Coordinates of C-alpha atoms in Angstrom, one line a residue:
M963 CA 97.5 19.8 -86.0
R964 CA 100.3 17.4 -85.9
T965 CA 103.3 17.1 -87.1
T966 CA 105.2 14.2 -86.9
P967 CA 108.8 14.8 -85.9
S968 CA 111.3 14.4 -89.1
L969 CA 114.8 13.0 -88.9
Y970 CA 116.4 16.6 -89.6
S971 CA 114.8 17.3 -86.4
H972 CA 115.9 14.4 -84.6
R973 CA 119.6 14.7 -85.8
G974 CA 119.8 18.5 -84.9
N975 CA 118.9 17.6 -81.2
Q976 CA 121.2 15.2 -81.1
Q977 CA 123.8 17.9 -82.2
L978 CA 122.4 20.4 -79.6
K979 CA 122.7 17.9 -76.9
T980 CA 126.3 17.4 -77.8
N981 CA 127.2 21.1 -78.1
V982 CA 126.0 21.6 -74.6
R983 CA 127.9 18.4 -73.3
Q984 CA 131.2 20.2 -74.9
L985 CA 130.3 23.1 -73.4
Q986 CA 129.9 22.3 -70.3
D987 CA 132.9 20.1 -70.4
A988 CA 135.0 23.6 -71.7
K989 CA 133.7 25.2 -68.7
S990 CA 134.9 22.8 -65.9
I991 CA 138.0 22.7 -67.8
L992 CA 138.4 26.4 -67.7
V993 CA 137.5 26.4 -63.9
E994 CA 140.1 24.0 -63.2
A995 CA 142.8 26.0 -65.1
A996 CA 141.6 29.1 -63.5
L997 CA 141.6 28.0 -59.7
P998 CA 145.3 27.6 -59.2
A999 CA 146.1 30.7 -61.2
A1000 CA 143.7 32.9 -59.5
G1001 CA 146.1 33.0 -56.3
R1002 CA 144.4 35.4 -53.8
A1003 CA 141.1 35.8 -56.0
G1004 CA 139.2 33.5 -53.8
T1005 CA 137.4 30.2 -55.1
Q1006 CA 133.8 31.9 -54.6
E1007 CA 134.5 34.4 -57.3
I1008 CA 135.9 32.2 -59.8
E1009 CA 132.7 30.2 -59.4
Q1010 CA 130.4 33.0 -59.5
L1011 CA 131.7 34.0 -62.9
A1012 CA 132.2 30.5 -64.2
V1013 CA 127.7 30.1 -63.6

């Protein structure tokens, strides 16, 4: 049984995409902020934490 996608679900999908984009932006900002502060911790460890 087919159901047509409602306007509500489309709006929800758009909101999800926006939220994901904002989360990815925040993650990259956090990584960039953490890199200089890490000192001797090593870039690789920080990148693993960021995944």
